[in-house]
XYZ file of C-alpha atoms in Angstrom:
557
model
C -201.352 -29.235 -5.507
C -197.919 -27.782 -6.429
C -196.008 -26.300 -3.482
C -196.130 -22.718 -4.790
C -199.892 -22.918 -5.220
C -200.303 -24.304 -1.694
C -198.277 -21.386 -0.348
C -200.391 -19.001 -2.403
C -203.621 -20.394 -0.992
C -202.325 -19.977 2.540
C -200.932 -16.453 2.099
C -204.104 -15.348 0.310
C -206.167 -16.618 3.234
C -203.769 -15.041 5.757
C -204.036 -11.630 4.125
C -207.813 -11.961 3.812
C -207.990 -12.741 7.529
C -205.978 -9.620 8.294
C -208.289 -7.545 6.096
C -211.396 -9.077 7.690
C -210.041 -7.916 11.068
C -209.578 -4.317 9.924
C -206.001 -4.166 8.643
C -205.877 -1.741 5.734
C -202.176 -0.883 5.307
C -199.001 -2.891 4.821
C -195.410 -1.674 4.459
C -193.447 -4.076 2.236
C -189.687 -3.998 1.762
C -188.355 -5.551 -1.465
C -187.000 -9.080 -1.400
C -187.306 -12.431 -3.082
C -188.250 -14.772 -0.237
C -191.281 -12.663 0.712
C -192.688 -12.907 -2.837
C -195.726 -15.037 -1.827
C -196.653 -12.495 0.848
C -196.059 -9.524 -1.448
C -198.276 -11.009 -4.166
C -201.043 -11.771 -1.669
C -201.045 -8.237 -0.235
C -200.854 -6.606 -3.669
C -203.867 -8.671 -4.749
C -206.042 -7.798 -1.726
C -208.153 -4.701 -2.622
C -208.971 -3.923 1.016
C -205.316 -3.370 1.941
C -203.110 -0.550 0.665
C -199.616 -1.913 -0.075
C -196.804 0.632 0.319
C -193.220 -0.076 -0.698
C -190.423 0.983 1.668
C -186.850 0.260 0.627
C -185.481 0.259 4.181
C -186.888 -2.268 6.666
C -185.894 -0.124 9.650
C -187.842 2.795 8.224
C -190.752 0.535 7.291
C -190.965 -0.825 10.833
C -191.169 2.663 12.295
C -193.705 3.730 9.663
C -195.920 0.823 10.681
C -195.403 1.827 14.315
C -196.419 5.441 13.635
C -199.430 4.277 11.669
C -200.561 2.166 14.604
C -200.110 5.043 17.064
C -202.183 7.376 14.888
C -204.870 4.973 13.703
C -205.258 2.840 16.823
C -205.130 -0.308 14.677
C -202.097 -2.235 13.461
C -200.338 -1.910 10.155
C -198.267 -4.812 8.869
C -194.544 -4.768 8.069
C -193.322 -7.447 5.622
C -189.715 -8.324 4.794
C -187.554 -11.017 3.254
C -185.395 -13.528 5.129
C -182.091 -13.010 6.905
C -180.773 -9.790 8.415
C -183.736 -7.811 7.017
C -185.855 -8.944 9.969
C -183.386 -7.546 12.496
C -183.997 -4.006 11.229
C -187.491 -4.089 12.719
C -186.133 -4.487 16.238
C -186.031 -0.780 17.275
C -189.637 -0.245 16.180
C -190.729 -3.430 17.928
C -189.250 -2.471 21.292
C -190.902 0.958 21.045
C -194.253 -0.650 20.187
C -193.822 -3.076 23.073
C -193.136 -0.493 25.765
C -195.522 2.131 24.373
C -198.388 -0.352 23.972
C -198.796 0.323 20.244
C -200.329 -2.292 17.908
C -197.962 -3.665 15.234
C -197.823 -6.837 13.124
C -194.511 -8.044 11.696
C -194.428 -10.762 9.016
C -190.976 -12.102 8.210
C -190.358 -14.438 5.307
C -187.932 -17.283 5.960
C -186.042 -20.005 4.132
C -187.131 -23.617 4.687
C -186.543 -24.972 8.193
C -184.088 -27.593 6.867
C -181.653 -24.759 6.053
C -181.528 -23.282 9.543
C -178.105 -23.585 11.092
C -176.463 -24.607 7.803
C -174.881 -21.341 6.676
C -177.148 -21.167 3.624
C -177.304 -17.705 2.025
C -179.631 -15.156 3.609
C -180.591 -17.668 6.299
C -180.563 -17.317 10.075
C -182.638 -18.500 13.014
C -185.747 -16.317 12.918
C -187.781 -18.380 15.375
C -188.874 -16.227 18.320
C -186.435 -13.625 16.989
C -187.740 -10.732 19.104
C -188.081 -12.695 22.336
C -190.029 -11.049 25.133
C -190.461 -7.814 23.164
C -193.486 -9.183 21.281
C -196.794 -10.260 22.759
C -196.921 -13.394 20.617
C -194.905 -15.334 18.056
C -196.361 -17.708 15.457
C -194.337 -19.964 13.158
C -196.875 -20.102 10.357
C -197.748 -23.409 8.686
C -197.855 -22.128 5.110
C -198.838 -25.556 3.845
C -201.904 -25.699 6.076
C -205.437 -24.350 5.884
C -205.437 -21.998 8.903
C -204.428 -18.826 7.069
C -207.663 -16.963 7.645
C -207.823 -17.705 11.344
C -204.087 -16.988 11.740
C -204.582 -13.512 10.251
C -207.469 -12.715 12.569
C -205.524 -14.074 15.557
C -202.595 -11.751 14.857
C -204.873 -8.704 14.858
C -206.682 -9.832 17.990
C -203.406 -10.308 19.863
C -201.944 -6.994 18.682
C -205.010 -4.966 19.677
C -206.140 -6.626 22.905
C -205.155 -4.296 25.748
C -202.393 -3.788 26.496
C -201.804 -3.505 22.766
C -198.403 -4.307 21.325
C -196.367 -5.984 18.584
C -196.791 -9.532 17.318
C -194.488 -11.531 15.045
C -195.287 -14.244 12.527
C -192.617 -16.092 10.560
C -193.393 -17.771 7.227
C -190.988 -20.315 5.669
C -191.218 -20.570 1.888
C -189.472 -23.080 -0.362
C -188.923 -22.576 -4.056
C -190.627 -22.112 -6.423
C -191.900 -18.826 -4.962
C -194.115 -17.824 -7.879
C -197.578 -19.372 -8.265
C -198.580 -20.999 -11.529
C -201.860 -19.088 -11.686
C -203.114 -15.566 -10.963
C -203.910 -14.850 -7.320
C -207.575 -14.332 -6.510
C -208.195 -12.379 -3.286
C -210.298 -14.004 -0.595
C -213.947 -13.027 -0.258
C -214.585 -10.670 2.669
C -215.989 -12.270 5.796
C -217.288 -10.880 9.037
C -214.813 -10.848 11.906
C -215.553 -11.995 15.399
C -214.090 -8.897 17.026
C -213.142 -9.077 20.700
C -215.987 -8.047 22.965
C -215.721 -5.237 25.484
C -213.731 -5.886 28.620
C -215.626 -6.969 31.676
C -217.235 -4.034 33.434
C -215.071 -2.562 36.157
C -216.388 -2.322 39.682
C -217.135 1.221 40.771
C -216.500 3.028 44.010
C -212.707 2.841 43.960
C -212.289 6.616 44.249
C -214.975 7.435 46.816
C -212.408 7.435 49.640
C -210.586 10.302 47.909
C -213.515 12.719 48.202
C -212.662 15.567 50.570
C -208.891 14.996 50.368
C -206.264 17.001 48.480
C -205.840 15.061 45.220
C -203.424 15.671 42.356
C -203.990 13.799 39.078
C -200.901 13.030 36.953
C -201.386 11.481 33.511
C -198.833 10.105 31.062
C -198.567 8.202 27.796
C -200.933 7.770 24.879
C -204.443 6.969 26.107
C -207.708 5.683 24.645
C -210.301 7.964 22.993
C -212.422 9.776 25.560
C -209.600 10.013 28.100
C -209.689 13.802 28.442
C -213.433 13.828 29.095
C -213.135 11.017 31.650
C -210.319 12.797 33.492
C -212.234 16.077 33.515
C -215.286 14.421 35.032
C -213.307 12.814 37.869
C -211.165 15.911 38.376
C -214.296 18.069 38.707
C -215.737 15.710 41.321
C -212.506 15.568 43.315
C -211.636 19.253 42.670
C -208.239 17.927 41.640
C -205.635 19.764 39.552
C -204.472 17.769 36.525
C -200.928 17.592 35.157
C -200.997 15.690 31.872
C -198.250 14.732 29.443
C -198.483 16.129 25.881
C -199.551 12.732 24.481
C -202.645 12.747 26.701
C -203.235 16.448 27.192
C -206.339 17.216 29.202
C -207.989 20.524 28.344
C -210.321 21.826 31.004
C -210.712 24.091 34.008
C -208.591 21.770 36.174
C -205.610 21.614 33.815
C -202.246 22.801 35.137
C -200.359 24.162 32.130
C -196.891 24.551 33.640
C -196.561 21.486 35.839
C -193.080 20.635 34.556
C -191.814 24.035 35.721
C -193.883 24.292 38.888
C -192.679 21.046 40.395
C -189.082 22.145 39.960
C -189.818 24.933 42.484
C -189.523 24.104 46.186
C -191.958 26.914 46.969
C -194.678 25.019 45.109
C -193.922 21.497 46.273
C -193.711 22.652 49.898
C -196.929 24.675 49.883
C -199.183 22.595 47.624
C -198.533 19.019 48.707
C -201.447 16.704 47.933
C -202.643 13.945 50.218
C -202.842 11.468 47.343
C -201.561 11.425 43.753
C -203.748 9.563 41.264
C -201.401 8.435 38.498
C -202.877 7.466 35.147
C -200.675 5.634 32.643
C -196.859 5.537 32.423
C -194.488 8.068 33.950
C -194.607 11.569 32.461
C -191.911 13.290 30.380
C -190.907 15.843 33.003
C -187.948 14.635 35.071
C -188.791 17.141 37.800
C -192.282 15.664 38.017
C -191.332 12.009 38.122
C -188.440 12.610 40.529
C -190.866 14.381 42.822
C -193.224 11.420 42.552
C -190.370 9.044 43.311
C -189.123 10.838 46.416
C -192.129 12.724 47.815
C -193.391 9.928 50.064
C -196.960 10.890 49.191
C -199.518 8.111 48.753
C -199.877 7.199 45.092
C -202.485 5.174 43.228
C -201.336 3.970 39.792
C -203.936 2.962 37.193
C -202.377 1.460 34.062
C -202.931 -1.454 31.717
C -199.352 -2.450 30.952
C -197.017 -5.407 30.939
C -194.433 -3.223 32.696
C -193.893 -2.553 36.390
C -193.911 0.907 37.966
C -190.396 2.257 37.272
C -190.626 4.614 40.257
C -191.692 1.859 42.674
C -193.606 4.585 44.513
C -197.234 3.559 44.016
C -198.751 1.993 47.113
C -201.706 0.798 45.050
C -201.452 -0.553 41.483
C -204.666 -1.159 39.536
C -204.367 -3.135 36.302
C -206.995 -1.356 34.231
C -207.271 0.903 31.221
C -207.304 4.429 32.717
C -210.180 5.687 30.553
C -212.430 2.737 31.392
C -211.439 2.933 35.063
C -212.318 6.611 35.374
C -215.670 6.135 33.649
C -216.554 3.347 36.059
C -215.396 5.216 39.158
C -216.791 8.736 38.932
C -217.239 9.825 42.566
C -220.769 10.699 43.586
C -219.792 13.501 45.976
C -217.885 16.691 45.195
C -214.782 17.911 47.057
C -213.992 21.401 48.291
C -212.238 23.484 45.598
C -209.662 25.318 47.742
C -206.763 22.995 46.817
C -207.597 23.237 43.111
C -207.934 27.019 43.302
C -204.505 27.315 44.912
C -202.913 25.251 42.128
C -204.682 27.279 39.445
C -203.483 30.537 41.004
C -199.875 29.348 41.043
C -200.144 28.062 37.487
C -201.484 31.400 36.291
C -198.768 33.235 38.186
C -196.081 31.106 36.508
C -197.353 32.010 33.063
C -196.436 35.691 33.503
C -192.636 35.288 33.884
C -192.610 32.594 31.176
C -194.180 34.979 28.663
C -191.942 37.833 29.746
C -188.781 35.743 29.505
C -189.691 34.398 26.077
C -190.428 37.912 24.816
C -186.868 38.955 25.750
C -185.187 36.124 23.820
C -183.974 36.473 20.252
C -185.734 34.235 17.748
C -185.160 31.485 16.809
C -184.920 30.015 20.286
C -185.978 26.472 21.127
C -188.635 27.132 23.804
C -190.426 29.589 21.502
C -190.133 27.269 18.511
C -191.993 24.570 20.473
C -194.514 26.951 22.021
C -195.424 28.650 18.743
C -195.604 25.365 16.868
C -198.252 23.992 19.225
C -200.199 27.247 18.994
C -200.031 27.391 15.206
C -200.370 23.901 13.700
C -203.628 23.417 11.765
C -206.692 22.358 13.717
C -207.483 18.671 13.497
C -203.904 17.697 12.656
C -201.327 15.518 14.403
C -198.194 16.900 16.045
C -195.474 14.248 16.223
C -192.735 15.235 18.675
C -189.285 13.680 18.881
C -187.643 12.529 22.073
C -184.766 14.453 23.647
C -185.352 18.234 23.884
C -188.406 18.707 21.582
C -190.850 16.710 23.746
C -189.483 18.379 26.875
C -189.933 21.853 25.406
C -193.486 21.075 24.290
C -194.226 19.725 27.759
C -192.727 22.729 29.562
C -193.695 25.691 27.391
C -196.701 24.862 25.195
C -200.374 25.354 26.008
C -202.536 22.218 25.566
C -204.912 22.139 22.590
C -208.088 20.089 22.407
C -208.051 20.022 18.579
C -204.513 18.680 18.062
C -203.322 15.118 18.710
C -199.774 14.768 20.043
C -197.828 11.593 19.321
C -194.304 10.639 20.386
C -192.058 7.603 20.665
C -191.877 7.557 24.468
C -191.885 3.810 25.030
C -188.095 3.611 25.141
C -187.578 7.319 24.399
C -185.278 6.803 21.420
C -184.643 9.333 18.658
C -184.249 6.659 15.966
C -186.929 6.282 13.311
C -188.694 9.532 14.193
C -189.218 10.757 10.623
C -190.420 7.305 9.580
C -192.841 7.139 12.532
C -194.342 10.518 11.663
C -194.588 9.478 8.018
C -196.543 6.387 9.033
C -198.851 8.556 11.136
C -199.459 10.828 8.125
C -200.332 7.789 6.015
C -203.100 7.021 8.518
C -205.011 9.912 6.952
C -204.401 13.026 9.073
C -201.838 15.729 8.199
C -198.792 15.625 10.466
C -196.304 18.208 11.680
C -193.094 16.696 13.038
C -190.822 18.541 15.473
C -187.353 17.048 15.910
C -183.697 17.924 16.347
C -180.894 17.679 13.829
C -179.346 14.492 15.247
C -182.703 12.695 15.131
C -183.203 13.934 11.573
C -179.773 12.733 10.469
C -180.351 9.382 12.182
C -183.403 8.800 9.978
C -182.404 10.815 6.906
C -183.170 8.021 4.428
C -186.820 8.318 5.432
C -186.878 11.683 3.639
C -186.697 9.810 0.351
C -189.570 7.564 1.437
C -191.619 10.666 2.327
C -190.939 12.165 -1.088
C -191.885 8.888 -2.759
C -195.262 8.368 -1.052
C -196.149 12.074 -0.907
C -197.875 12.008 2.477
C -199.212 15.243 4.060
C -196.299 15.916 6.390
C -194.355 18.991 7.502
C -190.975 18.393 9.147
C -189.661 21.122 11.476
C -185.992 20.574 12.324
C -184.207 22.469 15.093
C -180.577 22.389 14.010
C -178.239 23.275 16.874
C -175.375 21.362 15.269
C -175.295 18.377 17.573
C -176.806 16.685 20.589
C -178.265 19.636 22.443
C -179.693 17.702 25.384
C -176.210 16.658 26.539
C -175.387 20.306 27.263
C -177.893 20.058 30.144
C -176.236 16.991 31.682
C -173.331 16.730 34.153
C -171.015 15.485 31.382
C -170.707 19.027 30.064
C -169.065 20.277 33.291
C -167.325 17.119 34.444
C -163.722 17.392 35.578
C -162.937 14.050 33.937
C -164.210 15.087 30.489
C -162.397 17.902 28.714
C -164.207 20.189 26.272
C -162.789 18.521 23.166
C -163.817 15.052 24.346
C -167.287 16.302 25.226
C -167.762 17.779 21.769
C -166.438 14.662 20.035
C -168.612 12.142 21.875
C -171.611 14.091 23.205
C -171.844 17.385 21.367
C -171.151 15.667 17.995
C -171.176 18.750 15.736
C -171.673 17.928 12.057
C -171.962 21.227 10.176
C -174.637 19.850 7.854
C -177.672 21.543 6.351
C -180.933 19.609 6.653
C -182.354 21.812 3.905
C -179.684 20.586 1.490
C -180.181 16.959 2.514
C -183.976 17.157 2.166
C -183.724 18.871 -1.200
C -181.375 16.133 -2.426
C -184.026 13.604 -1.364
C -186.709 15.375 -3.387
C -188.478 17.401 -0.686
C -189.370 21.062 -0.722
C -187.166 22.583 1.999
C -186.177 25.987 3.353
C -184.510 27.651 6.316
C -186.588 30.088 8.389
C -185.065 32.754 10.619
C -187.842 35.269 11.384
C -190.645 34.625 13.873
C -193.470 35.850 11.634
C -192.242 33.709 8.745
C -192.092 30.698 11.054
C -195.556 31.183 12.542
C -197.022 31.635 9.066
C -195.229 28.594 7.652
C -196.309 26.158 10.374
C -199.933 27.339 10.381
C -200.433 26.782 6.643
C -202.440 23.741 5.454
C -200.361 20.598 4.904
C -200.802 18.797 1.596
C -197.385 17.343 0.740
C -194.091 16.549 2.452
C -191.820 19.515 3.167
C -189.083 20.536 5.600
C -188.388 23.698 7.582
C -185.033 24.182 9.275
C -184.323 26.602 12.125
C -180.767 27.235 13.334
C -180.107 27.593 17.079
C -177.107 27.385 19.388
C -176.687 24.531 21.863
C -174.878 26.610 24.462
C -177.227 29.591 24.255
C -180.161 27.196 24.527
C -179.008 26.125 28.002
C -178.893 29.770 29.041
C -182.407 30.338 27.698
C -183.850 27.435 29.676
C -182.093 28.480 32.862
C -183.313 32.069 32.454
C -186.940 30.966 32.103
C -186.804 28.549 35.021
C -185.078 31.115 37.216
C -187.712 33.708 36.368
C -190.499 31.296 37.316
C -188.790 30.277 40.578
C -188.157 33.894 41.541
C -191.754 34.920 40.826
C -193.234 32.034 42.803
C -190.830 32.374 45.716
C -192.180 35.871 46.399
C -195.828 34.795 46.398
C -198.062 32.963 48.858
C -199.242 29.531 47.792
C -201.215 28.051 50.622
């Protein structure tokens, strides 16, 4: 059989194996060496093939798709430097536990190390940042099983990215039309072995605080509520795994920054579920409190706080379901936390009411309140996720996603676009620097037409740095700070989005903003709000001071 036809048989089988295992979306960046893969995907009716010009953007789109759908998308590129553009998305997928499959085309192995055009060593390119690497034998007959194996590896908990490299020699075009493989049943992985129960019985009757972080499995909120009810435990949960129920503490990020609260409401044990939360005040308290901590997490990573006396390698949702305590604890500790939480809400609302709109805490708070029911809210790292965590009220009917594996701002628009392509309308909240970093993704959004609304807070630079010691350091003058940390740009995101083909407008009035972000989402659009970096620091300090003052005058025992 001619070489090109052998390659075609393999790639057709590979793609069929991916489809058998549930893959339904691939992001392909244009290139010549990946022609056999592109033809195979375009010929497979069970997989939607989407063209992305930029591999970096395509990698993040596949990442966002996997976060939203819970199953991997595939990213396909040509040989050479193209594969390196996937690296930021891969490290995020690795540390966030998000499923992702990367297929890189390669030149023949005989050309490695020769300086041939568009050729580099792509073997094990991403090192320890992927769960598995396969150098595919495109001349063999294992394509179908290789495809299924990639999905199985990417989705087995802890989920993560996998990389397969395919070397193709010329000719790259087959001599006959490609016929897709017939669908076959997939031997999906069975459920994990049942967990032993009884692990939480010793906590009954003690003062327990539950802290949850990261993106969790379906049913997590219900499982946490059941255990929290039995233990009468207050729950502080990160936006990505919000828990809505009677035990939920809405203002944990602000409360734990108050000595009056941490002194009066110390738990006996903290039950930590998943990775560390967004709030620095919360995780610093966990790190230095000296309180006994039990960490339940299925991850390849160690506890960054090194504060958990007990570490249980288990999926938190499955663990909680298997370990629902039989007895019920006294509710006095929970009631005290709920009273303090309710008391904190009063000065927060009063302080926000006194601020001129647009201000960043209110932008985040109103967005969470207003986005359409059943939609996804994708929140960028830096200040947006912190403001959502600190000021927004959890919603049961909205899914929050974020790139909190390595907490980068790169690829945020692309990630949200991938999430929208998973089938649910998405609202994205991000800052101007994150938007500029991923501005080319605006053209991809316009091209594919996904249901996506982009809300950009433009404070003309890196607003989070105004909260850090660099802004008041004696060794950094104001001009140097602005040049290297503040990074003002003077650009309009509305103008940039419009040039990329998106509907875009600037909003200044609160009522216009609330109306705009509550409207149904059917096509990509952008809303820009202008704020001031320096005033934003004052706003945050005013709110936190109001909360601290209100709680310092109360009794919290």
